Coordinates of C-alpha atoms and ligand atoms in Angstrom, one line a residue:
M18 CA -30.5 -30.0 66.2
K19 CA -32.4 -27.9 63.7
K20 CA -34.5 -29.5 61.1
Q21 CA -32.7 -29.1 57.8
T22 CA -35.3 -30.3 55.4
K23 CA -34.8 -27.2 53.2
K24 CA -31.1 -27.6 52.7
I25 CA -31.3 -31.1 52.1
P26 CA -34.3 -32.7 50.6
L27 CA -35.4 -36.4 51.3
R28 CA -34.8 -38.4 48.2
L29 CA -36.3 -41.9 48.1
F30 CA -36.0 -44.4 45.2
N31 CA -39.4 -45.0 43.5
T32 CA -39.8 -48.3 42.0
M33 CA -42.2 -46.8 39.5
G34 CA -39.7 -45.2 37.2
R35 CA -36.8 -46.9 38.8
R36 CA -35.1 -43.7 40.1
K37 CA -34.6 -41.5 43.2
Q38 CA -37.0 -38.8 43.4
I39 CA -37.5 -35.7 46.0
F40 CA -40.1 -36.7 48.5
K41 CA -43.0 -34.5 48.9
S42 CA -46.3 -35.7 50.6
L43 CA -49.7 -34.9 48.8
K44 CA -51.0 -33.0 51.9
P45 CA -48.1 -30.8 53.3
G46 CA -46.6 -32.1 56.4
L47 CA -48.4 -35.4 56.5
V48 CA -47.3 -38.7 54.9
K49 CA -49.9 -41.5 54.2
M50 CA -48.2 -44.7 53.8
Y51 CA -49.2 -48.2 53.5
S52 CA -47.1 -51.5 54.4
C53 CA -47.9 -54.8 53.3
G54 CA -48.0 -56.8 56.4
P55 CA -47.3 -60.5 57.1
T56 CA -49.1 -63.7 56.1
V57 CA -49.7 -65.0 59.6
Y58 CA -49.4 -68.9 59.2
D59 CA -46.0 -69.6 60.8
Y60 CA -43.4 -67.9 63.1
A61 CA -42.1 -64.4 61.8
H62 CA -38.5 -64.9 60.3
L63 CA -35.4 -63.0 59.7
G64 CA -36.7 -61.8 56.4
H65 CA -39.6 -60.2 57.9
F66 CA -37.4 -58.7 60.4
R67 CA -35.4 -56.9 57.6
A68 CA -38.6 -55.9 55.8
Y69 CA -40.1 -54.3 58.8
V70 CA -36.9 -52.6 60.2
F71 CA -36.6 -51.0 56.7
V72 CA -40.2 -49.9 57.0
D73 CA -39.5 -48.5 60.7
V74 CA -36.3 -46.5 59.5
L75 CA -38.4 -45.1 56.8
R76 CA -41.0 -44.1 59.1
R77 CA -38.5 -42.5 61.5
A78 CA -36.6 -40.8 58.8
L79 CA -39.9 -39.1 57.6
K80 CA -40.5 -38.0 61.2
F81 CA -36.9 -36.8 61.6
N82 CA -37.6 -34.8 58.3
G83 CA -40.7 -33.0 60.2
F84 CA -43.3 -35.1 58.6
R85 CA -46.4 -36.5 60.6
I86 CA -47.4 -39.9 59.5
K87 CA -50.5 -42.0 59.0
Q88 CA -49.4 -45.6 58.4
V89 CA -51.5 -48.6 57.7
M90 CA -50.4 -52.2 57.8
N91 CA -52.6 -55.2 56.8
I92 CA -52.4 -58.6 58.4
T93 CA -53.1 -61.4 56.1
D94 CA -55.2 -64.0 57.6
V95 CA -56.9 -65.5 54.7
G96 CA -56.7 -65.9 51.0
H97 CA -52.9 -66.1 50.6
L98 CA -52.4 -69.4 48.6
T99 CA -49.2 -71.6 48.3
S100 CA -49.0 -70.7 44.9
D101 CA -49.1 -67.3 43.1
A102 CA -50.9 -68.7 40.4
D103 CA -54.2 -68.8 42.3
T104 CA -53.9 -72.4 42.9
G105 CA -52.9 -74.5 45.7
E106 CA -54.3 -74.3 49.4
D107 CA -54.7 -71.3 51.7
K108 CA -51.6 -71.1 54.0
V109 CA -53.4 -70.3 57.0
E110 CA -56.2 -73.2 56.4
K111 CA -53.3 -75.4 55.6
A112 CA -51.3 -74.5 58.9
A113 CA -54.2 -75.2 60.7
R114 CA -54.9 -78.6 59.3
E115 CA -51.2 -79.4 59.9
K116 CA -51.0 -78.1 63.6
K117 CA -54.5 -79.2 64.5
M118 CA -55.7 -75.7 65.4
S119 CA -58.5 -73.8 63.9
A120 CA -57.6 -71.2 61.2
W121 CA -58.6 -68.3 63.6
E122 CA -56.4 -69.6 66.4
I123 CA -53.4 -70.1 63.8
A124 CA -53.9 -66.5 62.7
K125 CA -54.1 -65.1 66.1
F126 CA -51.2 -67.0 67.4
Y127 CA -48.6 -65.9 64.7
T128 CA -50.0 -62.3 64.8
K129 CA -48.9 -62.2 68.3
D130 CA -45.6 -63.7 67.5
F131 CA -44.9 -61.2 64.9
F132 CA -45.6 -58.3 66.9
D133 CA -43.6 -59.7 69.8
A134 CA -40.7 -59.8 67.5
M135 CA -41.4 -56.4 66.2
H136 CA -41.3 -55.0 69.8
K137 CA -38.1 -56.7 70.4
L138 CA -36.6 -55.1 67.3
N139 CA -37.9 -51.6 68.5
V140 CA -40.2 -51.2 65.3
Q141 CA -42.9 -48.7 65.8
R142 CA -46.3 -49.8 65.4
A143 CA -48.3 -48.7 62.5
D144 CA -51.1 -46.4 63.4
K145 CA -53.5 -48.5 62.1
I146 CA -53.4 -52.5 61.8
C147 CA -56.0 -54.1 59.9
K148 CA -56.9 -57.9 59.3
A149 CA -58.3 -59.1 55.9
T150 CA -60.9 -61.1 57.7
D151 CA -62.4 -58.0 59.0
H152 CA -62.8 -56.4 55.9
I153 CA -64.7 -59.0 53.7
K154 CA -67.8 -56.8 53.3
D155 CA -65.5 -53.9 52.1
M156 CA -63.7 -56.2 49.7
I157 CA -67.0 -57.5 48.0
K158 CA -68.0 -53.9 47.7
F159 CA -64.7 -53.1 45.9
I160 CA -64.7 -56.2 43.6
K161 CA -68.5 -55.1 42.7
K162 CA -67.0 -51.9 41.5
I163 CA -64.4 -53.4 39.5
E164 CA -67.1 -55.7 38.1
K165 CA -69.3 -52.8 37.2
N166 CA -66.6 -51.3 35.3
G167 CA -66.1 -54.2 33.2
Y168 CA -62.8 -55.7 34.4
T169 CA -63.9 -59.2 35.6
Y170 CA -64.9 -62.6 34.3
K171 CA -66.1 -65.6 36.0
T172 CA -64.4 -69.2 35.7
S173 CA -65.3 -72.4 37.3
D174 CA -63.2 -71.5 40.5
G175 CA -63.8 -67.7 40.7
I176 CA -64.0 -64.1 39.6
Y177 CA -61.0 -63.1 37.8
F178 CA -59.4 -59.6 36.8
D179 CA -59.0 -59.4 33.3
T180 CA -55.5 -57.6 32.9
S181 CA -55.9 -56.9 29.2
K182 CA -58.5 -54.4 29.8
L183 CA -55.8 -52.0 31.4
S184 CA -53.4 -50.6 28.8
D185 CA -50.5 -50.3 31.3
Y186 CA -50.9 -53.2 33.4
G187 CA -47.6 -54.3 34.8
K188 CA -45.9 -51.0 34.3
L189 CA -44.5 -51.3 38.0
A190 CA -42.8 -54.5 37.0
G191 CA -41.5 -53.3 33.7
L192 CA -43.9 -55.3 31.7
D193 CA -45.6 -53.8 28.7
K194 CA -47.9 -55.5 26.1
K195 CA -45.2 -57.2 24.2
K196 CA -43.6 -58.5 27.1
I197 CA -46.9 -59.8 28.6
E198 CA -47.5 -61.6 25.4
G199 CA -44.2 -63.1 25.5
L200 CA -44.8 -64.5 29.0
K201 CA -45.1 -68.3 28.3
P202 CA -47.9 -70.0 30.5
G203 CA -45.8 -71.6 33.2
A204 CA -42.9 -69.1 33.0
R205 CA -44.3 -66.8 35.5
I206 CA -46.8 -68.7 37.1
R207 CA -48.6 -71.8 36.5
F208 CA -51.5 -71.1 34.0
S209 CA -55.0 -72.2 34.6
A210 CA -56.8 -73.1 31.4
E211 CA -59.7 -70.9 32.1
K212 CA -57.6 -67.8 32.6
R213 CA -57.8 -65.5 29.7
N214 CA -54.3 -63.9 30.0
V215 CA -51.2 -65.3 32.0
T216 CA -51.5 -62.1 34.3
D217 CA -54.9 -62.4 35.1
F218 CA -55.7 -63.0 38.8
A219 CA -58.5 -64.2 41.3
L220 CA -60.5 -61.5 43.1
W221 CA -62.7 -63.8 44.5
K222 CA -62.2 -67.6 44.8
F223 CA -65.1 -70.0 45.3
S224 CA -64.6 -72.6 48.1
P225 CA -63.5 -76.0 46.9
K226 CA -66.4 -78.5 46.5
R227 CA -64.4 -81.5 47.9
M228 CA -63.1 -79.7 51.1
K229 CA -64.8 -77.6 53.8
R230 CA -63.1 -74.3 54.6
Q231 CA -63.0 -72.7 57.9
M232 CA -63.0 -69.4 56.6
E233 CA -65.5 -68.6 54.1
W234 CA -68.3 -66.1 53.2
R235 CA -71.3 -65.6 51.2
S236 CA -70.8 -63.2 48.1
P237 CA -73.0 -62.1 45.3
W238 CA -70.8 -64.7 43.2
G239 CA -70.9 -67.8 45.5
V240 CA -69.6 -69.0 48.9
G241 CA -65.7 -68.4 49.0
F242 CA -63.0 -66.1 50.1
P243 CA -61.1 -63.3 48.7
G244 CA -58.1 -63.4 46.4
W245 CA -54.9 -62.2 48.2
H246 CA -54.4 -58.9 46.4
I247 CA -57.8 -57.3 47.0
E248 CA -57.2 -56.8 50.7
C249 CA -54.5 -54.4 50.4
S250 CA -56.4 -52.3 47.5
V251 CA -59.4 -52.1 49.9
M252 CA -57.7 -51.4 53.3
S253 CA -55.3 -48.6 51.8
T254 CA -58.2 -46.9 50.0
K255 CA -60.4 -47.1 53.0
Y256 CA -58.0 -45.6 55.6
L257 CA -55.6 -43.4 53.4
G258 CA -57.8 -42.6 50.3
E259 CA -57.8 -43.3 46.8
T260 CA -54.3 -41.9 46.1
F261 CA -51.8 -41.9 48.9
D262 CA -48.1 -41.2 49.4
I263 CA -46.0 -44.3 50.1
H264 CA -46.4 -48.1 49.8
T265 CA -43.9 -50.4 51.0
G266 CA -43.0 -54.2 50.5
G267 CA -40.4 -56.6 49.6
V268 CA -39.0 -56.9 46.0
D269 CA -41.0 -60.2 45.7
H270 CA -44.0 -58.1 45.4
I271 CA -42.8 -56.2 42.3
P272 CA -43.7 -58.6 39.7
I273 CA -47.1 -59.6 40.9
H274 CA -48.8 -58.4 44.1
H275 CA -48.2 -54.8 43.7
P276 CA -49.1 -54.5 39.9
N277 CA -52.3 -56.3 40.9
E278 CA -52.9 -53.8 43.6
I279 CA -52.4 -50.9 41.1
A280 CA -54.8 -52.7 38.6
Q281 CA -57.5 -53.3 41.2
A282 CA -57.3 -49.6 42.4
K283 CA -57.3 -48.2 38.8
A284 CA -60.3 -50.4 37.9
A285 CA -62.3 -49.3 40.6
T286 CA -61.3 -45.6 41.1
G287 CA -59.6 -44.7 37.6
K288 CA -56.8 -43.3 39.7
E289 CA -53.2 -44.1 40.3
P290 CA -53.3 -45.3 44.0
V291 CA -49.7 -44.8 45.0
R292 CA -47.1 -41.9 44.5
F293 CA -43.9 -43.7 45.8
W294 CA -43.4 -47.4 45.7
L295 CA -40.5 -48.6 47.9
H296 CA -39.3 -52.1 48.1
N297 CA -36.6 -53.6 50.3
E298 CA -34.2 -56.4 48.9
F299 CA -34.2 -59.9 50.5
L300 CA -32.4 -61.3 53.2
L301 CA -30.6 -64.4 52.2
V302 CA -29.3 -67.2 54.8
D303 CA -25.9 -68.7 54.0
G304 CA -26.2 -67.4 50.4
G305 CA -29.7 -68.8 49.5
K306 CA -33.2 -67.7 49.5
M307 CA -35.1 -68.2 52.7
S308 CA -38.8 -68.7 52.9
K309 CA -41.4 -70.0 55.3
S310 CA -42.4 -72.8 53.0
K311 CA -38.5 -73.8 52.6
Q312 CA -38.2 -74.2 56.5
N313 CA -34.8 -72.5 56.3
F314 CA -35.7 -69.6 58.1
Y315 CA -34.7 -68.5 61.6
N316 CA -36.8 -66.7 63.9
M317 CA -36.8 -64.7 67.2
A318 CA -36.5 -67.9 69.2
D319 CA -33.4 -68.9 67.2
I320 CA -31.7 -65.6 67.9
E321 CA -32.6 -65.6 71.7
A322 CA -31.4 -69.1 72.2
K323 CA -27.9 -68.2 71.1
G324 CA -28.2 -65.3 73.7
T325 CA -27.9 -62.7 70.9
D326 CA -29.6 -59.2 71.7
P327 CA -32.2 -58.7 68.9
F328 CA -30.7 -55.2 68.5
A329 CA -27.7 -56.7 67.3
L330 CA -29.9 -57.9 64.3
R331 CA -31.5 -54.5 63.9
Y332 CA -27.8 -53.0 63.7
L333 CA -26.8 -55.9 61.2
F334 CA -29.8 -54.5 59.0
L335 CA -28.6 -51.1 59.2
T336 CA -25.1 -52.0 58.1
A337 CA -26.5 -52.7 54.5
H338 CA -28.7 -50.4 52.3
Y339 CA -32.3 -51.5 52.0
R340 CA -31.9 -52.1 48.4
S341 CA -28.9 -54.4 48.5
K342 CA -29.2 -58.0 49.5
I343 CA -28.0 -59.0 52.8
N344 CA -26.5 -62.5 53.5
F345 CA -27.1 -63.7 56.9
T346 CA -24.5 -65.6 58.8
W347 CA -24.2 -66.2 62.5
E348 CA -20.9 -64.5 62.3
S349 CA -22.1 -61.4 60.8
L350 CA -24.6 -61.2 63.5
E351 CA -21.8 -61.6 66.1
A352 CA -19.9 -58.8 64.6
A353 CA -22.9 -56.6 64.6
E354 CA -23.3 -57.6 68.3
R355 CA -19.7 -56.5 69.1
A356 CA -20.0 -53.3 67.2
L357 CA -23.4 -52.3 69.0
D358 CA -21.7 -53.4 72.5
T359 CA -18.8 -51.0 71.6
L360 CA -21.3 -48.1 70.7
R361 CA -23.2 -48.7 74.1
E362 CA -20.0 -48.6 76.2
R363 CA -18.9 -45.4 74.6
V364 CA -22.5 -43.9 75.1
L365 CA -22.1 -45.2 79.1
E366 CA -19.0 -43.5 79.1
W367 CA -20.2 -40.2 77.8
K368 CA -22.9 -40.2 80.2
K369 CA -20.6 -40.4 83.1
S370 CA -18.0 -38.1 81.5
K371 CA -17.1 -35.0 83.4
K372 CA -14.5 -33.9 81.0
K373 CA -14.9 -30.1 79.8
M374 CA -14.0 -29.0 76.3
K375 CA -14.7 -26.0 74.3
N376 CA -17.8 -26.4 71.9
N377 CA -16.5 -26.9 68.3
K378 CA -19.9 -25.9 66.9
K379 CA -18.8 -26.2 63.3
K380 CA -17.7 -29.8 63.6
I381 CA -21.0 -30.6 65.4
E382 CA -22.9 -29.1 62.5
T383 CA -20.8 -30.8 59.8
Y384 CA -21.6 -34.1 61.5
E385 CA -25.3 -33.3 61.7
T386 CA -25.3 -32.5 58.0
K387 CA -23.4 -35.5 56.9
F388 CA -25.9 -37.8 59.0
L389 CA -28.9 -36.1 57.5
K390 CA -27.3 -36.1 53.9
A391 CA -27.0 -40.0 54.3
I392 CA -30.5 -40.6 55.8
N393 CA -32.0 -38.3 53.0
D394 CA -30.1 -40.0 50.2
D395 CA -32.6 -42.8 50.0
L396 CA -32.1 -43.9 53.7
N397 CA -28.3 -44.6 53.3
T398 CA -28.1 -46.2 56.7
P399 CA -24.4 -47.7 56.2
T400 CA -23.2 -44.2 55.6
A401 CA -25.4 -42.9 58.4
L402 CA -23.7 -45.5 60.7
S403 CA -20.2 -44.6 59.5
V404 CA -20.9 -40.9 60.3
A405 CA -21.8 -42.1 64.0
W406 CA -18.6 -44.0 64.2
K407 CA -16.5 -40.9 63.0
V408 CA -18.3 -39.0 65.8
V409 CA -17.3 -41.6 68.3
R410 CA -13.5 -41.3 67.1
E411 CA -13.6 -37.5 67.1
K412 CA -11.3 -35.7 69.3
Q413 CA -12.6 -32.2 69.1
I414 CA -16.0 -32.6 70.4
S415 CA -16.9 -33.0 74.1
D416 CA -18.4 -36.2 75.3
K417 CA -21.4 -34.3 76.1
N418 CA -21.9 -33.1 72.6
K419 CA -21.1 -36.8 71.3
L420 CA -23.8 -38.1 73.3
K421 CA -26.2 -35.5 72.0
L422 CA -25.3 -36.2 68.5
L423 CA -25.7 -39.9 68.9
L424 CA -29.1 -39.7 70.5
K425 CA -30.2 -37.6 67.7
F426 CA -28.9 -40.0 65.3
D427 CA -30.6 -42.7 67.2
E428 CA -34.2 -41.1 66.4
V429 CA -33.8 -42.7 62.9
L430 CA -31.5 -45.6 63.8
G431 CA -33.7 -46.9 66.6
L432 CA -31.0 -48.7 68.5
R433 CA -32.3 -47.3 71.8
L434 CA -29.1 -46.0 73.0
K435 CA -30.7 -43.3 75.5
D436 CA -31.8 -46.5 77.6
V437 CA -28.4 -48.1 77.7
K438 CA -27.6 -49.4 81.2
P439 CA -24.3 -51.0 82.4
A440 CA -24.6 -54.7 82.0
K441 CA -25.2 -56.6 85.1
K442 CA -22.6 -59.5 84.6
K443 CA -24.0 -62.7 86.0
E444 CA -21.5 -64.6 87.9
L445 CA -20.6 -68.3 86.9
S446 CA -20.9 -70.9 89.7
D447 CA -17.7 -72.8 90.8
E448 CA -19.2 -76.1 89.1
V449 CA -19.5 -74.1 85.7
K450 CA -16.1 -72.7 86.2
E451 CA -14.7 -76.2 87.0
L452 CA -16.4 -77.6 83.8
I453 CA -14.7 -74.8 81.5
K454 CA -11.5 -75.4 82.8
K455 CA -11.9 -79.2 82.4
R456 CA -13.1 -78.6 78.9
E457 CA -10.2 -76.5 78.0
E458 CA -7.8 -79.1 79.3
F459 CA -9.5 -81.9 77.1
R460 CA -9.0 -79.5 74.2
K461 CA -5.3 -79.1 74.9
I462 CA -4.8 -82.9 74.8
G463 CA -6.8 -83.5 71.6
K464 CA -9.7 -85.1 73.4
Y465 CA -12.3 -83.1 71.3
Q466 CA -15.2 -85.6 71.8
E467 CA -15.1 -85.1 75.8
A468 CA -14.6 -81.4 75.3
D469 CA -17.7 -81.3 73.2
E470 CA -19.8 -83.4 75.6
I471 CA -19.1 -80.8 78.2
R472 CA -19.9 -78.0 75.9
K473 CA -23.2 -79.6 75.4
R474 CA -23.7 -80.1 79.1
L475 CA -23.0 -76.4 79.9
S476 CA -25.4 -75.3 77.2
E477 CA -28.1 -77.6 78.1
E478 CA -28.0 -78.1 82.1
F479 CA -26.4 -74.5 82.7
G480 CA -27.6 -72.3 79.8
V481 CA -24.0 -71.3 79.2
L482 CA -22.8 -70.9 75.7
I483 CA -19.0 -71.5 75.0
E484 CA -17.2 -69.9 72.0
D485 CA -13.6 -70.7 71.1
T486 CA -12.2 -67.5 69.8
I487 CA -8.3 -66.7 68.8
K488 CA -8.2 -64.9 72.2
G489 CA -9.3 -67.8 74.1
T490 CA -12.6 -69.2 75.4
R491 CA -15.4 -66.9 75.8
W492 CA -18.7 -67.7 77.4
K493 CA -22.1 -66.0 77.7
F494 CA -25.5 -67.0 79.2
K495 CA -28.1 -68.0 76.7
K496 CA -31.8 -66.6 76.8
I497 CA -34.0 -69.7 76.1
K498 CA -37.2 -69.6 74.5
K499 CA -38.8 -72.6 73.4
K500 CA -40.6 -72.9 70.1
K501 CA -44.1 -74.2 70.3
Ligands
AMP30 P1 -45.1 -62.5 53.6 O1 -45.4 -63.1 55.1 O2 -44.4 -63.7 53.1 O3 -46.5 -62.1 53.0 O4 -44.1 -61.3 53.8 C1 -44.3 -60.1 54.3 C2 -43.3 -59.1 54.1 O5 -41.8 -59.5 54.3 C3 -43.2 -58.7 52.5 O6 -43.2 -57.5 52.2 C4 -42.2 -59.5 52.1 O7 -41.6 -59.1 50.8 C5 -41.1 -59.5 53.1 N1 -40.2 -60.8 53.0 C6 -40.5 -61.9 53.0 N2 -39.3 -62.7 53.0 C7 -38.3 -61.8 53.1 C8 -36.8 -62.0 53.2 N3 -36.2 -63.1 53.0 N4 -36.2 -60.8 53.0 C9 -36.7 -59.5 53.0 N5 -38.1 -59.4 53.0 C10 -38.9 -60.4 53.2
ZN31 ZN1 -50.1 -56.0 50.0

């Protein structure tokens, strides 16, 4: 398929300005992109998976349009406090205390968990992954610059950024001077008495007097640790330059974290750091917000314990636009898995197919264009998927060409269709077959408790999951992975 970038330009929704804009990179052919990474103090959850599948689709879409990419992602292993108001405990140190591990072990363990999950979701690795704790010296240097330019002040617990010194602080969040004045202390964040403005934030925090921190460093201002926002400004400018093309993150970063990144960069360099700000919407669980602190999140082990293929999750995310909310339910995941299975079956059939047909070049080109149009319209993956399904149902294209088209689309979708192999169906033992039969008999005569006991036994002893559908009882083997 020819690249059609000239005919259909890539348009992306820029949170700065709240509109779709034609994307052009600063340096022709090369995109410099920074993605806010995870805070590594607990298992990565479904919300993270959604955020980074979005980043991955963006990365693939840029490549599809012929760009080379330099992508940087940080790992937050220090400084992210339990409250956005620069109060509360460091999330990593808190986890260390609770789990009786060192803060360094906690960060290492959950960083690995995060990348294991990313691998299972076929998320391509950023070109540069950088840890906050490896950049403390750079952060101190950066804060010194901000200080020299007159944007800081000292309180009893740290060095703060004076947001009133920037005329357009909060522009990304749609905040202007009047709105900021209207922000009541406590409305947005808990107000510390020593802060000059509600929107001010910590650049460097002093270690608490009462408690010994595991992660702390000497600095010109005293022993302590960096504020959460500074790491992203420092690592993005270090590896991508003072102004770069794209910055990604979840919508929760629009009101505080990203305006603070902009403020820091502008105070240090005088330049607008980012040209395109892209934000993914949230994934909700059963209609509610999910967060690590609320403990209502599911992670990869939960997905695998149900015997669900992680690619089904990826497919589920693709069915929604990245700027709309997704409400996760197990039913929606099962539906996604069924759709993906069907797609894979078609791919297998086409691979084997010997059917010959005249090439309908025009039809093929129409589908290519429709797909690119969808992707280049701010990564409209639901429409892109529907184009793929139209190809599946198309009668005027040969199987060979259908396969070609789908594999080309998959460069963006990332469902790894080219590697699909016929599933090896594991056989059930006679004992299990007998138990399933017995359970059905119990159900027929209304003995649901007995039936449930068998279901539990099948799951726990034999790793077989039972599902009752309108078409009858279905089973599958579960993949068990124990949580630590
Ligand atoms: P965190 O580990 O909380 O710093 O989050 C890492 C990234 O995941 C950030 O860009 C968040 O915005 C994003 N994120 C966290 N929770 C969710 C969620 N429920 N849905 C979508 N994205 C999320
Ligand atoms: Zn960040």
